[in-house]
Amino acid sequence: MPAGTDHLCIRPRGVLRGAVLTLVFTGVLATAAATGSLPRQESAGRTGATLRAGEAARSSGTVDSAALNRAAADAMADGKSGKQAAEEFVSRSGDRWGAVYDKREYAEFEQALDGTYTGVGLSAGRVGESGVRVTRVQRGGPAERAGLRADDRLVAVDGRPVDGLSVSEVVALLRGDGVPGSTVALRVERGRAAWTRTLHRARLATDPVTVRRLGDGTLMIRVAAFTKGAGTRVRDAVRAAPVGAGVLLDLRGNSGGLVAEAAVAASAFLDGGLVATYDVKGEQRAVYAEGGGDTARPLVALIDGGTMSAAELLTGALQDRGRAVTVGSRTFGKGSVQMPSALPDGSVAELTVGHYRTPAGHAVDGRGITPDLTAGERAEERAKTVLSGLGGGS
């Protein structure tokens, strides 16, 4: 079932040594369901570049940023679009993770990647032949205050019928200009009742981490993305768990985010040490966990083909260092690093500049991570069995 949300679903503190490293997933503006961040952090005595990684890697090609800037400038001098020229340049370069955003798109991207978004607080999906339905209403958001509920049918946005639109197009209408306080009129049906409500868009926060206790005492921590604060949420949940309680760390469908947040999450289970290495234009650097993590608590990580980027970095660290048993299916295989580059017209290009590896030196890009135990639809059940065998569940 196609689904979308009216938000683009990060600035962490110090677990990086070396340059400023940010791994975020790209390609999220089109689907309006993004997570990630644009944090900046300086190592002692030097400033590094701000780097990011996308949700998926399709090429190891890189782009000459100086040549890209010249192409954009030349196009502008000829009265053409610098952004369009940059897009064509990146497309020809072989850097399939390269992307170009205009000012407005990038501003929205930065906001989204900081763990906030401007919208009305609802998710929408196309359910069978019944049109576009509200699939989730965010607590405390404008949609909830207006009385909307999950399963309400969305008929029109600002007078435009939505039945013939894709979910992404509906999401774009809900987001509008992205300005807090701007209005959007929603025509809604519930059963035989129909009404129109005018909502005011607001700046809302996302919460990508869900923590719950299972019946056998196991702590289930699901991380949908490594947005701002996600790593701390994981670490706090582990610290607050009863002694001996096992942890199921669910990274399925986690499309990535900030590598520093993934490193903070790793710090919950590791007593310092290497999380990953990465190269930027041939220069080798490393990411480390903080000391003091819980190294004894039974831990199983659930992964699948939707586990990407920073989530794969965390998976690789826990697996290589023998800290977790991984259960599920092979991860996506995103291991390239992108860096933003400002263009003459104010647009921004995201260009691949390097790749990262797990602590044991395994490349992730295009390969993914194979779980210790392969499991399909019953992966969660298998993971609970493994955790029980480790002494972490009944």
Short mmCIF file of C-alpha atoms in Angstrom, two decimals:
data_model
loop_
_atom_site.label_atom_id
_atom_site.label_comp_id
_atom_site.label_asym_id
_atom_site.label_seq_id
_atom_site.Cartn_x
_atom_site.Cartn_y
_atom_site.Cartn_z
CA MET A 1 0.00 0.00 0.00
CA PRO A 2 1.52 3.33 -0.99
CA ALA A 3 1.75 5.70 1.92
CA GLY A 4 2.99 9.19 2.60
CA THR A 5 3.02 11.85 5.23
CA ASP A 6 2.75 15.61 5.23
CA HIS A 7 6.12 15.86 6.92
CA LEU A 8 9.66 15.16 5.92
CA CYS A 9 10.26 12.80 8.48
CA ILE A 10 19.40 16.07 12.67
CA ARG A 11 22.83 18.25 15.41
CA PRO A 12 24.37 15.78 17.69
CA ARG A 13 27.16 16.05 20.17
CA GLY A 14 30.46 14.41 20.04
CA VAL A 15 31.22 10.91 19.04
CA LEU A 16 33.11 11.87 15.92
CA ARG A 17 36.86 12.24 15.68
CA GLY A 18 38.16 14.05 12.65
CA ALA A 19 36.06 16.05 10.25
CA VAL A 20 32.45 16.99 10.61
CA LEU A 21 30.56 13.93 9.47
CA THR A 22 26.89 13.75 8.74
CA LEU A 23 25.34 10.75 7.06
CA VAL A 24 21.84 11.46 5.89
CA PHE A 25 19.69 9.88 3.33
CA THR A 26 18.79 11.72 0.18
CA GLY A 27 15.92 11.29 -2.25
CA VAL A 28 13.49 12.10 0.51
CA LEU A 29 11.97 15.31 -0.75
CA ALA A 30 10.20 13.46 -3.53
CA THR A 31 8.42 11.12 -1.15
CA ALA A 32 7.93 13.66 1.64
CA ALA A 33 8.87 11.10 4.25
CA ALA A 34 12.41 11.90 5.26
CA THR A 35 14.71 11.75 8.22
CA GLY A 36 18.20 12.98 8.66
CA SER A 37 20.10 16.18 9.53
CA LEU A 38 22.58 18.83 8.72
CA PRO A 39 24.57 19.06 11.94
CA ARG A 40 27.90 20.72 12.12
CA GLN A 41 30.63 19.87 14.57
CA GLU A 42 34.26 20.83 14.64
CA SER A 43 37.06 18.65 15.88
CA ALA A 44 39.71 20.23 18.04
CA GLY A 45 41.78 22.63 16.02
CA ARG A 46 40.25 22.02 12.63
CA THR A 47 37.01 22.36 10.70
CA GLY A 48 35.87 19.53 8.51
CA ALA A 49 33.40 19.32 5.72
CA THR A 50 29.78 18.47 6.36
CA LEU A 51 29.23 15.00 4.90
CA ARG A 52 26.17 12.91 4.29
CA ALA A 53 25.17 9.51 3.01
CA GLY A 54 22.02 8.57 1.13
CA GLU A 55 19.50 5.81 1.61
CA ALA A 56 20.90 3.71 -1.20
CA ALA A 57 24.05 3.47 -3.21
CA ARG A 58 23.95 2.88 -6.91
CA SER A 59 27.34 4.17 -7.93
CA SER A 60 30.77 4.95 -6.59
CA GLY A 61 31.22 7.75 -9.13
CA THR A 62 32.23 11.17 -7.87
CA VAL A 63 31.81 14.65 -9.29
CA ASP A 64 34.40 17.41 -9.70
CA SER A 65 32.71 20.15 -7.65
CA ALA A 66 34.77 22.92 -9.27
CA ALA A 67 33.73 21.76 -12.74
CA LEU A 68 30.13 21.54 -11.55
CA ASN A 69 30.25 25.13 -10.32
CA ARG A 70 31.69 26.27 -13.64
CA ALA A 71 28.92 24.51 -15.55
CA ALA A 72 26.27 26.21 -13.42
CA ALA A 73 27.96 29.62 -13.72
CA ASP A 74 28.32 29.29 -17.50
CA ALA A 75 24.64 28.41 -17.84
CA MET A 76 23.64 31.45 -15.77
CA ALA A 77 25.87 33.68 -17.91
CA ASP A 78 23.94 32.45 -20.94
CA GLY A 79 20.64 33.24 -19.26
CA LYS A 80 19.85 29.61 -18.50
CA SER A 81 19.07 27.78 -15.27
CA GLY A 82 22.14 27.07 -13.17
CA LYS A 83 20.27 24.39 -11.26
CA GLN A 84 19.20 22.61 -14.43
CA ALA A 85 22.75 22.72 -15.77
CA ALA A 86 24.01 21.28 -12.49
CA GLU A 87 21.44 18.48 -12.61
CA GLU A 88 22.51 17.58 -16.13
CA PHE A 89 26.18 17.66 -15.11
CA VAL A 90 25.57 15.36 -12.12
CA SER A 91 23.44 13.03 -14.25
CA ARG A 92 26.26 12.61 -16.76
CA SER A 93 28.90 12.15 -14.08
CA GLY A 94 27.91 8.65 -12.96
CA ASP A 95 27.32 9.85 -9.38
CA ARG A 96 23.88 8.34 -9.04
CA TRP A 97 23.64 9.58 -5.47
CA GLY A 98 24.34 13.10 -6.53
CA ALA A 99 21.39 15.47 -6.26
CA VAL A 100 20.71 19.17 -6.74
CA TYR A 101 18.22 21.20 -4.68
CA ASP A 102 17.03 24.75 -5.15
CA LYS A 103 16.99 27.18 -2.21
CA ARG A 104 13.47 26.38 -1.10
CA GLU A 105 13.90 22.63 -1.40
CA TYR A 106 17.13 22.71 0.55
CA ALA A 107 15.65 24.90 3.27
CA GLU A 108 12.84 22.36 3.66
CA PHE A 109 15.39 19.57 3.60
CA GLU A 110 17.42 21.21 6.39
CA GLN A 111 14.32 21.72 8.50
CA ALA A 112 13.23 18.13 8.00
CA LEU A 113 16.67 16.81 8.73
CA ASP A 114 16.73 18.72 11.99
CA GLY A 115 13.90 16.52 13.25
CA THR A 116 11.10 19.04 12.67
CA TYR A 117 8.67 19.78 9.87
CA THR A 118 5.94 22.22 8.97
CA GLY A 119 2.58 20.59 8.31
CA VAL A 120 -0.77 19.67 9.78
CA GLY A 121 0.28 16.45 11.52
CA LEU A 122 -1.25 13.67 9.48
CA SER A 123 -0.09 10.83 7.28
CA ALA A 124 -2.01 9.78 4.19
CA GLY A 125 -2.14 6.58 2.17
CA ARG A 126 -4.09 5.10 -0.70
CA VAL A 127 -6.16 2.18 0.58
CA GLY A 128 -7.46 -0.11 -2.17
CA GLU A 129 -10.21 1.52 -4.19
CA SER A 130 -11.36 3.70 -1.31
CA GLY A 131 -9.21 6.67 -2.26
CA VAL A 132 -6.81 8.57 -0.04
CA ARG A 133 -7.22 7.89 3.65
CA VAL A 134 -5.73 9.41 6.76
CA THR A 135 -3.45 6.69 8.11
CA ARG A 136 -2.13 8.48 11.19
CA VAL A 137 -2.82 11.67 13.11
CA GLN A 138 -0.02 13.18 15.16
CA ARG A 139 -0.92 13.85 18.77
CA GLY A 140 -1.26 17.55 19.52
CA GLY A 141 -1.03 18.61 15.87
CA PRO A 142 -3.47 20.77 13.89
CA ALA A 143 -5.19 17.74 12.36
CA GLU A 144 -5.95 16.23 15.76
CA ARG A 145 -7.18 19.56 17.11
CA ALA A 146 -9.51 19.80 14.11
CA GLY A 147 -11.00 16.42 14.98
CA LEU A 148 -9.49 14.33 12.18
CA ARG A 149 -9.01 10.63 12.82
CA ALA A 150 -7.20 7.73 11.24
CA ASP A 151 -9.29 6.17 8.43
CA ASP A 152 -11.03 9.45 7.55
CA ARG A 153 -11.24 9.81 3.76
CA LEU A 154 -9.44 12.82 2.34
CA VAL A 155 -11.53 14.20 -0.54
CA ALA A 156 -9.87 17.49 -1.43
CA VAL A 157 -7.06 19.82 -0.38
CA ASP A 158 -7.67 23.53 -0.93
CA GLY A 159 -10.54 22.60 -3.24
CA ARG A 160 -8.50 20.25 -5.40
CA PRO A 161 -9.83 16.66 -5.52
CA VAL A 162 -7.17 14.15 -4.51
CA ASP A 163 -8.54 10.88 -5.92
CA GLY A 164 -6.55 11.20 -9.13
CA LEU A 165 -3.35 12.27 -7.39
CA SER A 166 -0.42 10.22 -6.14
CA VAL A 167 0.22 10.16 -2.41
CA SER A 168 3.34 12.28 -2.95
CA GLU A 169 1.23 14.91 -4.72
CA VAL A 170 -1.26 14.91 -1.86
CA VAL A 171 1.62 15.31 0.58
CA ALA A 172 2.91 18.29 -1.39
CA LEU A 173 -0.52 19.94 -1.20
CA LEU A 174 -0.69 19.34 2.55
CA ARG A 175 2.75 20.86 3.05
CA GLY A 176 2.05 23.83 0.79
CA ASP A 177 4.66 26.56 1.07
CA GLY A 178 6.02 25.13 4.31
CA VAL A 179 5.35 28.35 6.25
CA PRO A 180 4.05 27.93 9.83
CA GLY A 181 0.70 29.65 10.24
CA SER A 182 -0.31 29.30 6.59
CA THR A 183 -3.70 27.72 6.02
CA VAL A 184 -4.93 24.67 4.16
CA ALA A 185 -8.56 23.60 3.69
CA LEU A 186 -9.28 19.87 3.91
CA ARG A 187 -12.47 18.25 2.67
CA VAL A 188 -13.00 15.07 4.70
CA GLU A 189 -15.53 12.22 4.76
CA ARG A 190 -16.27 9.88 7.64
CA GLY A 191 -18.98 7.37 6.90
CA ARG A 192 -21.88 9.40 5.49
CA ALA A 193 -20.70 12.66 7.03
CA ALA A 194 -18.61 15.16 5.09
CA TRP A 195 -17.15 18.50 6.11
CA THR A 196 -14.43 21.01 5.35
CA ARG A 197 -11.94 22.26 7.92
CA THR A 198 -9.36 24.99 7.55
CA LEU A 199 -6.18 24.10 9.39
CA HIS A 200 -3.16 26.24 10.20
CA ARG A 201 0.16 24.58 9.44
CA ALA A 202 2.53 24.43 12.40
CA ARG A 203 6.13 23.52 13.18
CA LEU A 204 6.00 20.00 14.61
CA ALA A 205 8.59 17.57 15.93
CA THR A 206 9.11 13.98 14.90
CA ASP A 207 9.82 11.08 17.23
CA PRO A 208 11.48 8.22 15.36
CA VAL A 209 12.16 6.05 18.41
CA THR A 210 9.52 3.79 19.96
CA VAL A 211 10.23 1.97 23.21
CA ARG A 212 7.96 -0.69 24.73
CA ARG A 213 8.14 -3.58 27.15
CA LEU A 214 7.02 -6.97 25.87
CA GLY A 215 5.20 -9.51 27.98
CA ASP A 216 8.34 -11.49 28.77
CA GLY A 217 10.17 -8.40 30.00
CA THR A 218 12.08 -7.83 26.76
CA LEU A 219 12.68 -4.23 25.81
CA MET A 220 11.74 -3.54 22.19
CA ILE A 221 13.41 -0.43 20.77
CA ARG A 222 12.33 0.49 17.25
CA VAL A 223 14.33 3.18 15.50
CA ALA A 224 12.70 4.41 12.29
CA ALA A 225 15.52 6.85 11.48
CA PHE A 226 18.50 8.45 13.17
CA THR A 227 17.14 11.97 13.45
CA LYS A 228 18.18 14.50 16.06
CA GLY A 229 18.10 12.96 19.54
CA ALA A 230 17.41 9.40 18.36
CA GLY A 231 20.71 8.06 19.67
CA THR A 232 20.13 9.58 23.09
CA ARG A 233 16.64 8.08 23.21
CA VAL A 234 18.12 4.63 22.58
CA ARG A 235 20.85 5.09 25.18
CA ASP A 236 18.42 6.39 27.82
CA ALA A 237 16.03 3.50 27.21
CA VAL A 238 18.83 0.97 27.70
CA ARG A 239 20.04 2.66 30.88
CA ALA A 240 16.50 2.68 32.31
CA ALA A 241 15.83 -1.00 31.52
CA PRO A 242 15.77 -3.52 34.41
CA VAL A 243 18.99 -5.42 34.99
CA GLY A 244 19.14 -8.52 32.78
CA ALA A 245 16.30 -7.48 30.47
CA GLY A 246 17.18 -8.30 26.88
CA VAL A 247 16.86 -5.77 24.06
CA LEU A 248 15.38 -6.23 20.61
CA LEU A 249 16.77 -3.38 18.54
CA ASP A 250 14.49 -3.07 15.52
CA LEU A 251 16.25 -1.35 12.63
CA ARG A 252 13.99 -2.71 9.90
CA GLY A 253 12.97 -0.03 7.44
CA ASN A 254 15.40 2.44 9.01
CA SER A 255 16.46 4.55 6.05
CA GLY A 256 19.39 6.17 7.82
CA GLY A 257 20.03 9.59 9.24
CA LEU A 258 22.84 11.15 11.16
CA VAL A 259 25.85 8.91 11.69
CA ALA A 260 26.64 10.70 14.94
CA GLU A 261 23.24 9.65 16.29
CA ALA A 262 23.92 6.07 15.18
CA ALA A 263 27.23 6.27 17.03
CA VAL A 264 25.45 7.49 20.17
CA ALA A 265 23.12 4.50 19.85
CA ALA A 266 26.17 2.24 19.50
CA SER A 267 27.53 3.81 22.68
CA ALA A 268 24.54 2.36 24.54
CA PHE A 269 25.92 -1.14 23.95
CA LEU A 270 29.68 -0.63 23.55
CA ASP A 271 32.35 0.55 25.95
CA GLY A 272 34.03 2.87 23.49
CA GLY A 273 35.99 1.71 20.49
CA LEU A 274 35.58 1.81 16.75
CA VAL A 275 32.17 2.16 15.11
CA ALA A 276 33.25 2.71 11.51
CA THR A 277 35.97 4.07 9.27
CA TYR A 278 35.38 6.27 6.27
CA ASP A 279 37.35 8.00 3.57
CA VAL A 280 36.86 11.46 2.16
CA LYS A 281 38.70 12.00 -1.11
CA GLY A 282 41.24 9.39 -0.03
CA GLU A 283 41.78 10.63 3.53
CA GLN A 284 40.99 7.95 6.13
CA ARG A 285 38.97 8.91 9.20
CA ALA A 286 37.07 7.11 11.94
CA VAL A 287 33.96 7.23 14.12
CA TYR A 288 34.15 6.02 17.73
CA ALA A 289 31.63 5.11 20.41
CA GLU A 290 31.70 6.77 23.79
CA GLY A 291 32.73 4.66 26.77
CA GLY A 292 30.47 3.31 29.49
CA GLY A 293 27.91 1.39 27.45
CA ASP A 294 26.12 -1.75 28.64
CA THR A 295 28.22 -4.57 27.23
CA ALA A 296 26.51 -7.43 29.07
CA ARG A 297 22.82 -7.02 28.29
CA PRO A 298 21.54 -9.61 25.75
CA LEU A 299 20.99 -7.89 22.41
CA VAL A 300 19.45 -8.91 19.10
CA ALA A 301 19.19 -6.52 16.14
CA LEU A 302 16.42 -6.93 13.57
CA ILE A 303 17.40 -5.86 10.05
CA ASP A 304 16.01 -6.09 6.51
CA GLY A 305 16.39 -4.69 3.02
CA GLY A 306 15.10 -1.35 4.25
CA THR A 307 17.93 -0.99 6.77
CA MET A 308 20.18 1.62 5.18
CA SER A 309 23.02 4.06 5.59
CA ALA A 310 23.61 5.08 9.23
CA ALA A 311 21.48 2.12 10.36
CA GLU A 312 23.83 -0.19 8.48
CA LEU A 313 26.78 1.54 10.12
CA LEU A 314 25.32 0.71 13.55
CA THR A 315 24.48 -2.85 12.47
CA GLY A 316 28.02 -3.40 11.22
CA ALA A 317 29.55 -2.13 14.45
CA LEU A 318 27.39 -4.33 16.67
CA GLN A 319 27.92 -7.39 14.47
CA ASP A 320 31.66 -7.04 13.85
CA ARG A 321 32.39 -6.43 17.50
CA GLY A 322 30.34 -9.43 18.60
CA ARG A 323 27.93 -7.33 20.60
CA ALA A 324 24.65 -8.36 18.93
CA VAL A 325 23.14 -11.23 17.03
CA THR A 326 21.58 -9.90 13.84
CA VAL A 327 18.37 -11.47 12.55
CA GLY A 328 16.40 -10.83 9.37
CA SER A 329 17.53 -10.28 5.79
CA ARG A 330 20.43 -8.58 4.01
CA THR A 331 20.50 -4.81 4.44
CA PHE A 332 20.24 -2.39 1.55
CA GLY A 333 23.91 -1.60 0.99
CA LYS A 334 24.42 2.15 1.36
CA GLY A 335 27.98 3.08 2.20
CA SER A 336 28.75 6.20 0.20
CA VAL A 337 29.26 9.64 1.70
CA GLN A 338 27.88 12.86 0.26
CA MET A 339 28.97 16.45 0.83
CA PRO A 340 26.84 19.53 0.07
CA SER A 341 28.30 22.10 -2.29
CA ALA A 342 26.80 25.58 -2.80
CA LEU A 343 26.25 26.62 -6.41
CA PRO A 344 26.38 30.18 -7.84
CA ASP A 345 22.58 30.56 -8.01
CA GLY A 346 22.09 29.57 -4.36
CA SER A 347 21.10 25.97 -5.08
CA VAL A 348 22.96 23.13 -3.40
CA ALA A 349 24.46 19.97 -4.89
CA GLU A 350 24.95 16.80 -2.84
CA LEU A 351 28.01 15.01 -4.22
CA THR A 352 29.58 11.66 -3.37
CA VAL A 353 33.04 12.11 -1.86
CA GLY A 354 33.83 8.79 -0.19
CA HIS A 355 32.74 5.52 1.47
CA TYR A 356 32.67 3.94 4.91
CA ARG A 357 33.51 0.48 6.25
CA THR A 358 32.58 -1.55 9.32
CA PRO A 359 35.10 -2.05 12.17
CA ALA A 360 36.34 -5.29 10.57
CA GLY A 361 36.95 -3.45 7.30
CA HIS A 362 33.91 -4.75 5.42
CA ALA A 363 32.58 -2.50 2.68
CA VAL A 364 28.84 -1.86 2.85
CA ASP A 365 28.30 0.04 -0.38
CA GLY A 366 26.42 -2.08 -2.90
CA ARG A 367 26.82 -5.19 -0.73
CA GLY A 368 24.81 -4.69 2.42
CA ILE A 369 25.22 -6.67 5.63
CA THR A 370 24.22 -10.32 5.88
CA PRO A 371 22.47 -11.19 9.15
CA ASP A 372 23.78 -13.90 11.46
CA LEU A 373 20.40 -15.61 11.18
CA THR A 374 18.34 -15.23 8.02
CA ALA A 375 14.62 -14.97 8.65
CA GLY A 376 11.68 -13.77 6.58
CA GLU A 377 8.16 -12.97 7.68
CA ARG A 378 8.72 -14.53 11.10
CA ALA A 379 11.88 -12.56 11.78
CA GLU A 380 10.60 -10.96 14.96
CA GLU A 381 9.53 -14.32 16.36
CA ARG A 382 12.93 -15.81 15.50
CA ALA A 383 14.66 -12.83 17.10
CA LYS A 384 12.73 -13.35 20.33
CA THR A 385 13.77 -17.00 20.35
CA VAL A 386 17.42 -16.06 19.88
CA LEU A 387 17.19 -13.43 22.61
CA SER A 388 15.67 -16.00 24.95
CA GLY A 389 18.60 -18.30 24.26
CA LEU A 390 20.93 -15.46 25.20
CA GLY A 391 19.15 -15.15 28.52
CA GLY A 392 17.20 -12.02 27.67
CA GLY A 393 13.62 -13.28 27.55
CA SER A 394 11.30 -15.99 28.74
#
